Short mmCIF file of C-alpha atoms in Angstrom, two decimals:
data_model
loop_
_atom_site.label_atom_id
_atom_site.label_comp_id
_atom_site.label_asym_id
_atom_site.label_seq_id
_atom_site.Cartn_x
_atom_site.Cartn_y
_atom_site.Cartn_z
CA MET A 261 96.91 125.95 99.32
CA LYS A 262 96.60 123.90 102.57
CA ARG A 263 99.72 122.60 103.76
CA GLN A 264 100.06 118.86 104.79
CA LYS A 265 100.52 118.23 108.43
CA LEU A 266 103.86 117.05 110.03
CA LEU A 267 104.54 115.86 113.44
CA VAL A 268 107.95 116.37 115.06
CA ILE A 269 108.42 114.52 118.29
CA LYS A 270 111.44 114.52 120.68
CA ILE A 271 111.97 111.99 123.17
CA GLY A 272 114.46 112.02 125.99
CA GLY A 273 116.16 109.49 128.47
CA ASN A 274 112.98 108.41 130.39
CA ILE A 275 111.87 106.61 127.11
CA ILE A 276 115.09 105.74 125.33
CA GLU A 277 116.85 104.33 128.50
CA ASN A 278 114.02 101.96 129.44
CA GLN A 279 113.56 99.04 127.02
CA ASP A 280 109.92 98.44 127.69
CA ALA A 281 109.12 102.15 127.75
CA LEU A 282 110.96 102.59 124.37
CA ASP A 283 109.27 99.50 122.74
CA SER A 284 105.87 100.78 123.93
CA PHE A 285 106.50 104.38 122.57
CA LEU A 286 107.90 102.96 119.28
CA LYS A 287 104.79 100.83 118.81
CA ASP A 288 102.56 103.90 119.62
CA PHE A 289 104.62 106.12 117.27
CA SER A 290 104.52 103.77 114.38
CA LYS A 291 100.73 104.09 114.43
CA ILE A 292 100.67 107.69 113.98
CA LYS A 293 99.52 108.40 110.35
CA GLY A 294 100.93 110.76 108.04
CA PRO A 295 104.57 112.07 107.71
CA LYS A 296 106.39 112.36 111.05
CA ILE A 297 110.04 112.78 112.39
CA LEU A 298 111.57 111.51 115.50
CA VAL A 299 114.37 113.42 117.40
CA HIS A 300 116.09 111.68 120.35
CA GLY A 301 118.89 112.42 122.99
CA GLY A 302 120.47 109.79 125.11
CA GLY A 303 122.91 111.67 127.49
CA LYS A 304 122.70 109.20 130.32
CA SER A 305 123.83 106.37 128.07
CA ALA A 306 126.73 108.53 126.88
CA THR A 307 127.68 109.30 130.41
CA GLN A 308 127.54 105.52 131.32
CA LEU A 309 129.85 104.58 128.41
CA ALA A 310 132.08 107.36 129.38
CA SER A 311 132.36 105.90 132.90
CA LYS A 312 133.10 102.58 131.63
CA LEU A 313 135.68 103.84 129.46
CA GLY A 314 137.30 105.94 132.18
CA VAL A 315 136.52 109.23 130.39
CA LYS A 316 135.40 112.20 132.55
CA THR A 317 132.11 113.66 131.99
CA GLU A 318 131.77 117.33 132.72
CA MET A 319 128.52 119.31 132.66
CA VAL A 320 127.97 123.00 132.85
CA GLY A 321 124.48 124.36 132.95
CA GLY A 322 122.98 120.86 131.79
CA ARG A 323 125.38 120.82 128.80
CA ARG A 324 128.08 118.39 128.14
CA ILE A 325 131.72 119.82 127.70
CA THR A 326 132.63 117.75 124.71
CA SER A 327 136.20 116.75 124.38
CA SER A 328 137.33 114.64 121.31
CA GLU A 329 137.01 111.70 123.46
CA ASN A 330 133.57 112.76 124.62
CA LEU A 331 132.54 113.40 120.98
CA ASP A 332 133.59 109.86 119.93
CA ILE A 333 131.58 108.63 122.88
CA VAL A 334 128.56 110.57 121.99
CA VAL A 335 128.65 109.56 118.31
CA MET A 336 128.91 105.97 119.27
CA THR A 337 126.03 106.11 121.80
CA TYR A 338 123.70 108.43 119.93
CA ALA A 339 124.40 107.68 116.14
CA GLY A 340 125.20 104.08 116.77
CA LEU A 341 123.55 102.21 119.83
CA LEU A 342 120.48 104.25 120.35
CA ASN A 343 119.69 105.53 116.83
CA LYS A 344 119.94 101.86 115.60
CA LYS A 345 118.05 100.44 118.50
CA ILE A 346 115.24 102.98 117.68
CA VAL A 347 115.49 102.31 113.79
CA SER A 348 115.23 98.72 114.15
CA GLY A 349 112.61 98.85 116.75
CA LEU A 350 110.52 100.94 114.36
CA GLN A 351 111.17 98.66 111.41
CA LYS A 352 109.61 95.85 113.60
CA TYR A 353 106.31 97.93 113.58
CA LYS A 354 106.44 98.47 109.82
CA CYS A 355 107.58 102.15 110.30
CA ASN A 356 110.18 102.76 107.59
CA ALA A 357 112.52 104.52 109.72
CA LEU A 358 115.95 106.13 108.63
CA GLY A 359 118.45 106.98 111.32
CA LEU A 360 120.17 110.33 110.55
CA THR A 361 122.80 112.65 112.01
CA GLY A 362 123.23 116.20 110.65
CA ALA A 363 126.14 114.94 108.56
CA ASP A 364 124.07 112.30 106.74
CA ALA A 365 122.84 113.79 103.55
CA ASN A 366 124.09 117.10 104.81
CA VAL A 367 120.81 117.75 106.72
CA ILE A 368 121.84 119.90 109.64
CA VAL A 369 124.77 122.19 109.34
CA ALA A 370 126.18 123.71 112.66
CA GLU A 371 128.99 125.67 114.02
CA LYS A 372 131.21 125.26 117.09
CA ARG A 373 129.65 127.20 119.94
CA PRO A 374 131.54 130.33 120.39
CA VAL A 375 133.77 130.32 123.52
CA GLN A 376 132.46 133.11 125.95
CA PHE A 377 132.76 132.12 129.57
CA VAL A 378 132.88 128.37 128.87
CA ASP A 379 134.39 126.47 126.06
CA TYR A 380 132.09 123.52 125.46
CA GLY A 381 134.38 121.87 123.07
CA TYR A 382 132.86 119.99 120.36
CA VAL A 383 129.37 121.35 120.78
CA GLY A 384 127.61 122.76 117.74
CA ASP A 385 124.86 125.60 117.30
CA VAL A 386 122.72 124.82 114.52
CA ASN A 387 123.06 127.10 111.49
CA SER A 388 120.82 125.38 108.73
CA VAL A 389 118.50 122.62 108.30
CA ASN A 390 118.03 121.23 104.73
CA SER A 391 114.34 120.95 104.68
CA LYS A 392 114.29 120.02 100.84
CA VAL A 393 116.38 116.81 101.59
CA ILE A 394 114.03 115.85 104.54
CA LYS A 395 111.02 116.48 102.61
CA GLY A 396 112.55 114.24 99.81
CA PHE A 397 112.63 111.37 102.56
CA LEU A 398 109.16 112.12 103.58
CA ASP A 399 107.84 111.94 100.09
CA LEU A 400 109.49 108.47 99.88
CA GLU A 401 107.37 107.57 102.93
CA ILE A 402 110.45 107.36 105.11
CA THR A 403 110.49 108.34 108.71
CA PRO A 404 113.59 110.29 109.77
CA ILE A 405 115.09 109.54 113.12
CA PHE A 406 117.41 112.30 114.20
CA CYS A 407 120.11 111.85 116.82
CA ALA A 408 121.73 114.92 118.69
CA VAL A 409 124.74 114.85 116.33
CA THR A 410 125.37 117.58 113.73
CA HIS A 411 128.42 118.67 111.58
CA ASP A 412 130.18 121.69 110.20
CA ALA A 413 130.04 120.52 106.51
CA ASP A 414 133.81 120.70 106.73
CA GLY A 415 134.58 117.18 108.41
CA GLN A 416 133.84 118.01 111.82
CA LEU A 417 130.94 116.31 113.92
CA PHE A 418 129.27 118.14 116.81
CA ASN A 419 127.42 117.17 119.93
CA THR A 420 124.13 119.27 119.50
CA ASN A 421 121.18 119.59 122.12
CA ALA A 422 118.40 117.45 121.07
CA ASP A 423 115.61 119.83 122.12
CA THR A 424 117.24 122.50 119.89
CA ILE A 425 117.38 120.11 116.94
CA ALA A 426 113.78 119.34 117.18
CA SER A 427 113.02 123.12 117.32
CA GLU A 428 114.97 123.82 114.44
CA ILE A 429 113.85 120.93 112.29
CA ALA A 430 110.27 121.74 113.08
CA SER A 431 110.80 125.48 112.21
CA ALA A 432 112.63 124.50 108.87
CA MET A 433 109.73 122.30 108.03
CA SER A 434 107.18 124.79 108.46
CA LYS A 435 108.04 126.27 105.09
CA ALA A 436 106.35 123.25 103.52
CA TYR A 437 104.24 121.68 106.32
CA GLU A 438 101.92 122.73 108.92
CA VAL A 439 104.12 121.53 111.79
CA SER A 440 103.18 120.30 115.30
CA LEU A 441 106.12 120.01 117.81
CA LEU A 442 105.71 117.71 120.74
CA TYR A 443 108.47 117.39 123.42
CA CYS A 444 107.84 114.09 125.42
CA PHE A 445 109.28 113.93 128.88
CA GLU A 446 108.82 112.29 132.15
CA LEU A 447 105.98 114.65 133.25
CA LYS A 448 102.61 115.34 132.04
CA GLY A 449 103.74 119.06 131.21
CA VAL A 450 105.02 122.20 132.91
CA LEU A 451 103.73 121.95 136.60
CA GLU A 452 102.33 124.74 138.55
CA ASP A 453 103.85 122.94 141.81
CA ILE A 454 106.75 120.89 141.24
CA ASN A 455 105.62 118.68 144.12
CA ASP A 456 102.17 118.03 142.49
CA LYS A 457 102.66 115.96 139.40
CA GLU A 458 98.89 116.68 138.51
CA SER A 459 99.44 120.44 138.66
CA VAL A 460 99.95 120.87 134.91
CA ILE A 461 99.60 124.24 133.53
CA GLU A 462 97.57 123.44 130.42
CA HIS A 463 98.24 126.53 128.26
CA ILE A 464 101.15 128.90 128.27
CA ASP A 465 101.46 131.90 125.83
CA LEU A 466 104.38 134.30 125.60
CA GLU A 467 102.70 136.67 128.32
CA LYS A 468 102.26 133.84 130.89
CA TYR A 469 105.78 132.50 130.16
CA LYS A 470 107.08 135.81 131.31
CA VAL A 471 104.80 135.94 134.56
CA LEU A 472 105.82 132.41 135.14
CA GLN A 473 109.56 133.12 134.74
CA LYS A 474 109.41 136.08 136.93
CA ALA A 475 107.39 133.89 139.72
CA GLU A 476 110.24 131.43 139.32
CA VAL A 477 107.79 128.75 138.57
CA ILE A 478 109.73 127.90 135.47
CA ALA A 479 113.35 127.37 136.27
CA ASP A 480 116.41 125.23 135.65
CA GLY A 481 116.12 122.67 132.86
CA MET A 482 112.64 123.73 131.93
CA LEU A 483 113.95 127.27 130.97
CA PRO A 484 115.98 126.26 127.93
CA LYS A 485 113.06 123.93 126.91
CA LEU A 486 110.31 126.59 126.84
CA GLN A 487 112.74 128.88 124.95
CA ASN A 488 113.01 126.44 122.40
CA CYS A 489 109.21 126.09 122.17
CA PHE A 490 108.67 129.81 121.84
CA GLU A 491 111.46 130.24 119.29
CA ALA A 492 109.74 127.14 117.13
CA LEU A 493 106.48 129.10 117.47
CA GLN A 494 108.08 132.35 116.45
CA LYS A 495 109.48 130.53 113.33
CA ASN A 496 106.06 129.49 112.12
CA VAL A 497 105.53 126.25 113.73
CA SER A 498 101.81 125.88 114.35
CA LYS A 499 101.59 124.05 117.69
CA VAL A 500 103.98 122.97 120.57
CA TYR A 501 103.17 120.76 123.28
CA ILE A 502 105.03 119.48 126.31
CA ALA A 503 103.66 116.13 127.42
CA ASN A 504 104.19 112.54 128.60
CA ALA A 505 104.59 109.92 125.98
CA GLU A 506 100.99 108.67 126.94
CA PHE A 507 99.61 111.85 124.93
CA ILE A 508 100.66 109.98 121.91
CA LYS A 509 98.26 107.07 122.48
CA ASP A 510 95.43 109.26 124.14
CA LYS A 511 95.09 112.98 122.99
CA ASN A 512 92.94 113.60 126.05
CA THR A 513 95.86 113.14 128.48
CA LYS A 514 96.47 116.28 130.10
CA CYS A 515 99.43 118.27 128.82
CA THR A 516 100.91 121.75 128.33
CA THR A 517 100.15 123.53 124.95
CA LEU A 518 102.12 126.52 124.06
CA THR A 519 101.00 129.34 121.89
CA LEU A 520 102.47 132.68 121.08
CA MET B 142 118.41 100.36 76.89
CA LYS B 143 121.97 100.87 78.08
CA ARG B 144 122.05 100.57 81.79
CA GLN B 145 123.78 103.45 83.82
CA LYS B 146 126.99 102.53 85.39
CA LEU B 147 127.28 102.20 89.26
CA LEU B 148 130.53 101.56 91.37
CA VAL B 149 130.36 99.71 94.67
CA ILE B 150 133.57 100.02 96.70
CA LYS B 151 134.32 98.08 99.80
CA ILE B 152 137.15 99.23 102.18
CA GLY B 153 138.77 97.65 105.04
CA GLY B 154 140.64 98.30 108.14
CA ASN B 155 143.95 99.45 106.31
CA ILE B 156 142.13 102.59 105.08
CA ILE B 157 139.53 102.98 107.95
CA GLU B 158 141.76 102.71 110.76
CA ASN B 159 144.36 105.13 109.57
CA GLN B 160 143.24 108.84 109.62
CA ASP B 161 145.54 110.07 106.93
CA ALA B 162 144.90 106.91 104.62
CA LEU B 163 141.05 107.51 105.20
CA ASP B 164 141.08 111.07 104.34
CA SER B 165 143.16 110.46 101.28
CA PHE B 166 140.69 107.92 100.12
CA LEU B 167 137.70 109.90 100.76
CA LYS B 168 139.01 112.70 98.91
CA ASP B 169 139.66 110.39 95.81
CA PHE B 170 136.23 108.70 96.35
CA SER B 171 134.44 111.89 96.29
CA LYS B 172 135.93 112.72 92.82
CA ILE B 173 134.55 109.55 91.26
CA LYS B 174 131.83 110.68 88.76
CA GLY B 175 128.25 109.10 88.70
CA PRO B 176 126.45 107.16 91.05
CA LYS B 177 128.48 105.19 93.65
CA ILE B 178 128.11 103.22 96.96
CA LEU B 179 130.74 102.66 99.66
CA VAL B 180 130.66 99.72 102.12
CA HIS B 181 132.93 99.61 105.07
CA GLY B 182 134.10 97.15 107.89
CA GLY B 183 135.94 98.06 111.01
CA GLY B 184 136.60 94.93 112.99
CA LYS B 185 139.87 96.17 114.36
CA SER B 186 138.17 99.08 116.03
CA ALA B 187 135.49 97.10 117.36
CA THR B 188 138.03 94.76 119.01
CA GLN B 189 139.75 97.59 120.43
CA LEU B 190 136.54 99.03 122.06
CA ALA B 191 135.73 95.59 123.34
CA SER B 192 139.02 95.42 124.95
CA LYS B 193 138.72 98.81 126.64
CA LEU B 194 135.34 97.74 127.99
CA GLY B 195 136.73 94.33 129.09
CA VAL B 196 134.43 92.31 126.84
CA LYS B 197 136.02 89.33 125.34
CA THR B 198 136.41 89.14 121.41
CA GLU B 199 136.31 85.43 120.05
CA MET B 200 136.87 84.79 116.55
CA VAL B 201 136.15 81.51 114.48
CA GLY B 202 137.34 81.45 110.82
CA GLY B 203 137.91 85.11 110.81
CA ARG B 204 134.27 85.74 111.94
CA ARG B 205 133.35 87.43 115.06
CA ILE B 206 131.32 85.27 117.67
CA THR B 207 128.75 88.16 118.36
CA SER B 208 127.17 88.08 121.85
CA SER B 209 124.60 90.70 122.91
CA GLU B 210 127.45 92.78 124.48
CA ASN B 211 129.66 92.36 121.28
CA LEU B 212 126.82 93.33 119.16
CA ASP B 213 126.42 96.70 121.01
CA ILE B 214 130.11 97.19 120.54
CA VAL B 215 129.83 96.39 116.82
CA VAL B 216 126.87 98.88 116.25
CA MET B 217 128.63 101.63 118.20
CA THR B 218 131.86 101.28 116.32
CA TYR B 219 130.51 100.59 112.76
CA ALA B 220 127.17 102.52 112.60
CA GLY B 221 128.39 105.22 114.99
CA LEU B 222 132.10 106.01 115.04
CA LEU B 223 133.30 104.80 111.85
CA ASN B 224 130.36 105.46 109.77
CA LYS B 225 129.83 109.03 110.90
CA LYS B 226 133.57 109.72 110.36
CA ILE B 227 133.34 108.64 106.66
CA VAL B 228 129.91 110.43 106.09
CA SER B 229 131.18 113.68 107.53
CA GLY B 230 134.73 113.26 105.80
CA LEU B 231 132.97 112.76 102.54
CA GLN B 232 130.68 115.88 103.12
CA LYS B 233 133.89 117.77 103.52
CA TYR B 234 134.69 116.97 99.83
CA LYS B 235 131.07 117.92 98.82
CA CYS B 236 130.16 114.36 98.28
CA ASN B 237 126.54 113.96 99.54
CA ALA B 238 127.03 110.86 101.76
CA LEU B 239 124.29 109.05 103.70
CA GLY B 240 125.24 106.46 106.33
CA LEU B 241 123.10 103.33 106.49
CA THR B 242 122.79 100.05 108.30
CA GLY B 243 120.53 97.49 106.86
CA ALA B 244 117.70 98.55 109.32
CA ASP B 245 117.79 102.08 107.96
CA ALA B 246 114.92 102.31 105.41
CA ASN B 247 114.79 98.68 105.67
CA VAL B 248 117.44 98.23 102.90
CA ILE B 249 119.06 94.92 103.96
CA VAL B 250 117.27 92.07 105.60
CA ALA B 251 119.12 89.30 107.19
CA GLU B 252 118.61 86.19 109.24
CA LYS B 253 120.65 84.82 112.08
CA ARG B 254 123.23 82.50 110.70
CA PRO B 255 122.00 78.89 111.44
CA VAL B 256 123.88 77.07 114.09
CA GLN B 257 125.72 74.14 112.63
CA PHE B 258 129.12 73.49 114.36
CA VAL B 259 129.41 76.99 115.72
CA ASP B 260 126.93 79.47 117.03
CA TYR B 261 128.01 82.90 115.73
CA GLY B 262 125.43 84.60 117.84
CA TYR B 263 124.18 87.73 116.42
CA VAL B 264 125.67 87.36 113.06
CA GLY B 265 123.33 87.68 110.15
CA ASP B 266 123.27 86.25 106.58
CA VAL B 267 121.79 88.52 103.85
CA ASN B 268 118.36 87.62 102.76
CA SER B 269 117.34 90.55 100.52
CA VAL B 270 118.60 94.05 99.58
CA ASN B 271 115.98 96.58 98.76
CA SER B 272 117.53 97.92 95.34
CA LYS B 273 114.53 100.24 94.87
CA VAL B 274 115.10 102.12 98.05
CA ILE B 275 118.94 102.45 97.34
CA LYS B 276 118.09 103.62 93.76
CA GLY B 277 115.77 106.16 95.16
CA PHE B 278 118.93 107.61 97.20
CA LEU B 279 121.08 107.49 94.18
CA ASP B 280 118.52 109.33 92.21
CA LEU B 281 118.56 112.20 94.80
CA GLU B 282 122.38 112.26 94.11
CA ILE B 283 122.91 110.77 97.51
CA THR B 284 125.94 108.47 98.02
CA PRO B 285 125.02 105.59 100.31
CA ILE B 286 127.58 104.47 102.96
CA PHE B 287 126.96 101.10 104.32
CA CYS B 288 128.44 99.78 107.44
CA ALA B 289 128.51 95.96 108.21
CA VAL B 290 125.19 95.92 110.22
CA THR B 291 121.81 94.42 108.95
CA HIS B 292 118.56 93.47 110.68
CA ASP B 293 115.82 90.94 110.61
CA ALA B 294 113.01 93.39 110.13
CA ASP B 295 111.59 92.13 113.45
CA GLY B 296 113.85 94.46 115.72
CA GLN B 297 116.98 92.46 115.69
CA LEU B 298 120.26 94.05 114.54
CA PHE B 299 123.02 91.75 113.26
CA ASN B 300 126.83 91.91 112.63
CA THR B 301 127.22 91.09 108.92
CA ASN B 302 130.30 90.53 107.03
CA ALA B 303 131.15 93.68 105.02
CA ASP B 304 132.62 91.77 101.91
CA THR B 305 129.33 89.84 101.75
CA ILE B 306 127.29 93.15 102.04
CA ALA B 307 129.22 94.66 99.20
CA SER B 308 128.65 91.56 97.01
CA GLU B 309 124.96 91.37 97.84
CA ILE B 310 124.42 95.14 97.12
CA ALA B 311 126.36 94.85 93.81
CA SER B 312 124.29 91.93 92.74
CA ALA B 313 120.89 93.48 93.85
CA MET B 314 121.81 96.81 92.08
CA SER B 315 122.62 94.91 88.82
CA LYS B 316 118.94 94.79 87.99
CA ALA B 317 118.92 98.47 87.40
CA TYR B 318 122.60 99.23 86.72
CA GLU B 319 125.75 97.98 85.06
CA VAL B 320 127.69 97.38 88.35
CA SER B 321 131.48 97.33 89.01
CA LEU B 322 132.56 95.99 92.30
CA LEU B 323 135.81 96.83 93.90
CA TYR B 324 137.40 95.29 96.94
CA CYS B 325 140.18 97.76 98.15
CA PHE B 326 142.58 96.06 100.53
CA GLU B 327 146.27 96.47 101.55
CA LEU B 328 147.87 94.63 98.57
CA LYS B 329 147.65 95.36 94.97
CA GLY B 330 145.54 92.29 94.24
CA VAL B 331 145.77 88.47 94.66
CA LEU B 332 149.43 87.38 94.76
CA GLU B 333 150.97 84.54 93.04
CA ASP B 334 153.75 84.46 95.56
CA ILE B 335 152.68 85.77 99.01
CA ASN B 336 156.33 86.98 99.72
CA ASP B 337 156.32 89.15 96.55
CA LYS B 338 153.86 91.98 96.66
CA GLU B 339 154.28 92.67 93.09
CA SER B 340 153.31 89.19 91.96
CA VAL B 341 149.70 90.27 91.24
CA ILE B 342 147.60 87.78 89.23
CA GLU B 343 146.17 90.28 86.86
CA HIS B 344 143.09 88.20 85.84
CA ILE B 345 141.32 85.27 87.39
CA ASP B 346 138.41 83.38 85.77
CA LEU B 347 136.44 80.60 87.37
CA GLU B 348 138.82 78.07 85.88
CA LYS B 349 141.77 79.86 87.01
CA TYR B 350 140.18 80.17 90.50
CA LYS B 351 139.73 76.57 90.84
CA VAL B 352 143.44 75.69 89.77
CA LEU B 353 144.76 78.28 92.23
CA GLN B 354 142.57 76.88 95.01
CA LYS B 355 143.93 73.35 94.38
CA ALA B 356 147.54 74.70 94.16
CA GLU B 357 146.75 76.21 97.50
CA VAL B 358 147.94 79.73 96.03
CA ILE B 359 144.59 81.17 97.48
CA ALA B 360 144.01 80.35 101.07
CA ASP B 361 142.89 81.62 104.39
CA GLY B 362 141.14 85.02 104.19
CA MET B 363 141.43 85.18 100.46
CA LEU B 364 139.01 82.45 99.85
CA PRO B 365 135.83 83.88 101.28
CA LYS B 366 136.70 87.02 99.51
CA LEU B 367 137.06 85.54 96.05
CA GLN B 368 133.91 83.50 96.73
CA ASN B 369 132.06 86.68 97.23
CA CYS B 370 133.53 87.90 94.07
CA PHE B 371 132.45 84.92 91.92
CA GLU B 372 128.82 84.90 93.49
CA ALA B 373 128.50 88.70 92.47
CA LEU B 374 129.70 87.87 88.85
CA GLN B 375 127.20 85.03 88.75
CA LYS B 376 124.44 87.41 90.01
CA ASN B 377 125.09 89.66 86.88
CA VAL B 378 127.76 92.11 88.38
CA SER B 379 129.52 93.22 85.26
CA LYS B 380 133.16 93.64 86.56
CA VAL B 381 134.89 92.57 89.97
CA TYR B 382 138.22 93.86 91.08
CA ILE B 383 140.60 93.23 93.95
CA ALA B 384 142.89 96.15 94.37
CA ASN B 385 144.74 98.68 96.56
CA ALA B 386 143.08 102.04 97.03
CA GLU B 387 145.65 103.64 94.67
CA PHE B 388 143.71 102.04 92.03
CA ILE B 389 141.02 104.60 92.35
CA LYS B 390 143.40 107.25 91.79
CA ASP B 391 145.17 105.80 88.82
CA LYS B 392 143.22 103.07 86.81
CA ASN B 393 146.58 101.89 85.42
CA THR B 394 147.69 100.56 88.99
CA LYS B 395 148.28 96.78 88.83
CA CYS B 396 145.18 94.88 90.19
CA THR B 397 143.35 91.59 89.95
CA THR B 398 140.41 91.54 87.60
CA LEU B 399 137.90 88.79 87.92
CA THR B 400 135.46 87.42 85.46
CA LEU B 401 133.57 84.15 84.96
#
């Protein structure tokens, strides 16, 4: 039986934290036909709120050390301000959006990241995604909008990386759908030369990934992103793209396609 | 055909803003059998956050004048912090809670309160409740948890009174269910004598309501609450109670029952 197609898109700060860019993205997103899921971060807004409240923000390897106070700020910003801005913005374009954390309808269960060298505090690693409940929403023609908050099913909320959430959702949904996963960010894709924004590597497979890693073309923030991509592919996601939001409007826009 | 029973409960600050009281309430709430809906406010937390952020809070007749900045604070507090605390707290007790604003799945559409003597800013009056979508969630054995935020279906979020949301949801759901509406607050019910907490008026009908109003027994904050109750009864809600949270645990606890 041919599986139905499902598109999972993750957007980051460059879109969320610019009102015009966000509105333009939501308009394009609403026009995508068929079932779709949106995942968003919002770290910059959380850091801004923390600063206004005089709460210290500490990052290690791009990840937020999440104290109890930081968690409240993350939940207020991601699940409150940003998620509801996106949901109401999509309703304007007749896309029937439903905002979710992992706690809502128990869709994503996580556990506290084990303390090795660093104690990240209330940061959760995903254990399971309830694909049945998410499919239930999609079957009602509802578009789930996930923010980067999960829970442990025992009363504790967690801050969880949005790229990882997108990858885990895409993987879990692959049981029932033919899933494409699209990471939208500020560039057009993975660059051969970081100083040349047009030097997009159009195709990366596992072998090329290792070569690029060794050559140190891929480094810093791009490493965990690519890791999420290949994990998703290994868990039966059909296609993964790293692209600019323009790609949603025009499929001919240059981007990076990833395959195993 | 006999309609299925549905319980709509509204809780206020006395429960939400005390961690122990909240946990105890959520435990009791999770044990209620059959379909149920929870509606919560959280004004005190919003005022506290506003104060920390140096944003002025202005109230007129118990209602918050909601500037754009205040709206962000309301959304962060109600839809973020408090709603997710409640949802994750219920998941702990195996109640499959789903947090909602009116924008999520387009469940409650409101319009800006018309400016007469006071411009309340981004305060919305409820126009319609999508009972079909809510029933869809209940049929999936999901328990909707509403915070006091609605939208205009055109991209604008609104701050909306939680008592009113509870009343409007109860009324809308009465098409498909036999609905009981319970307002939980700090006292055991409407008091005959404000200085005697045991002087609960056990039954108020429309006639008695008018008598009490004239005698000025009911005044201030209790007036709009009772108005919401009678509006719900007039719109086919079966039973309305004003009670303390203890009432959920023990149905023999004294409370005020309202009928037409």
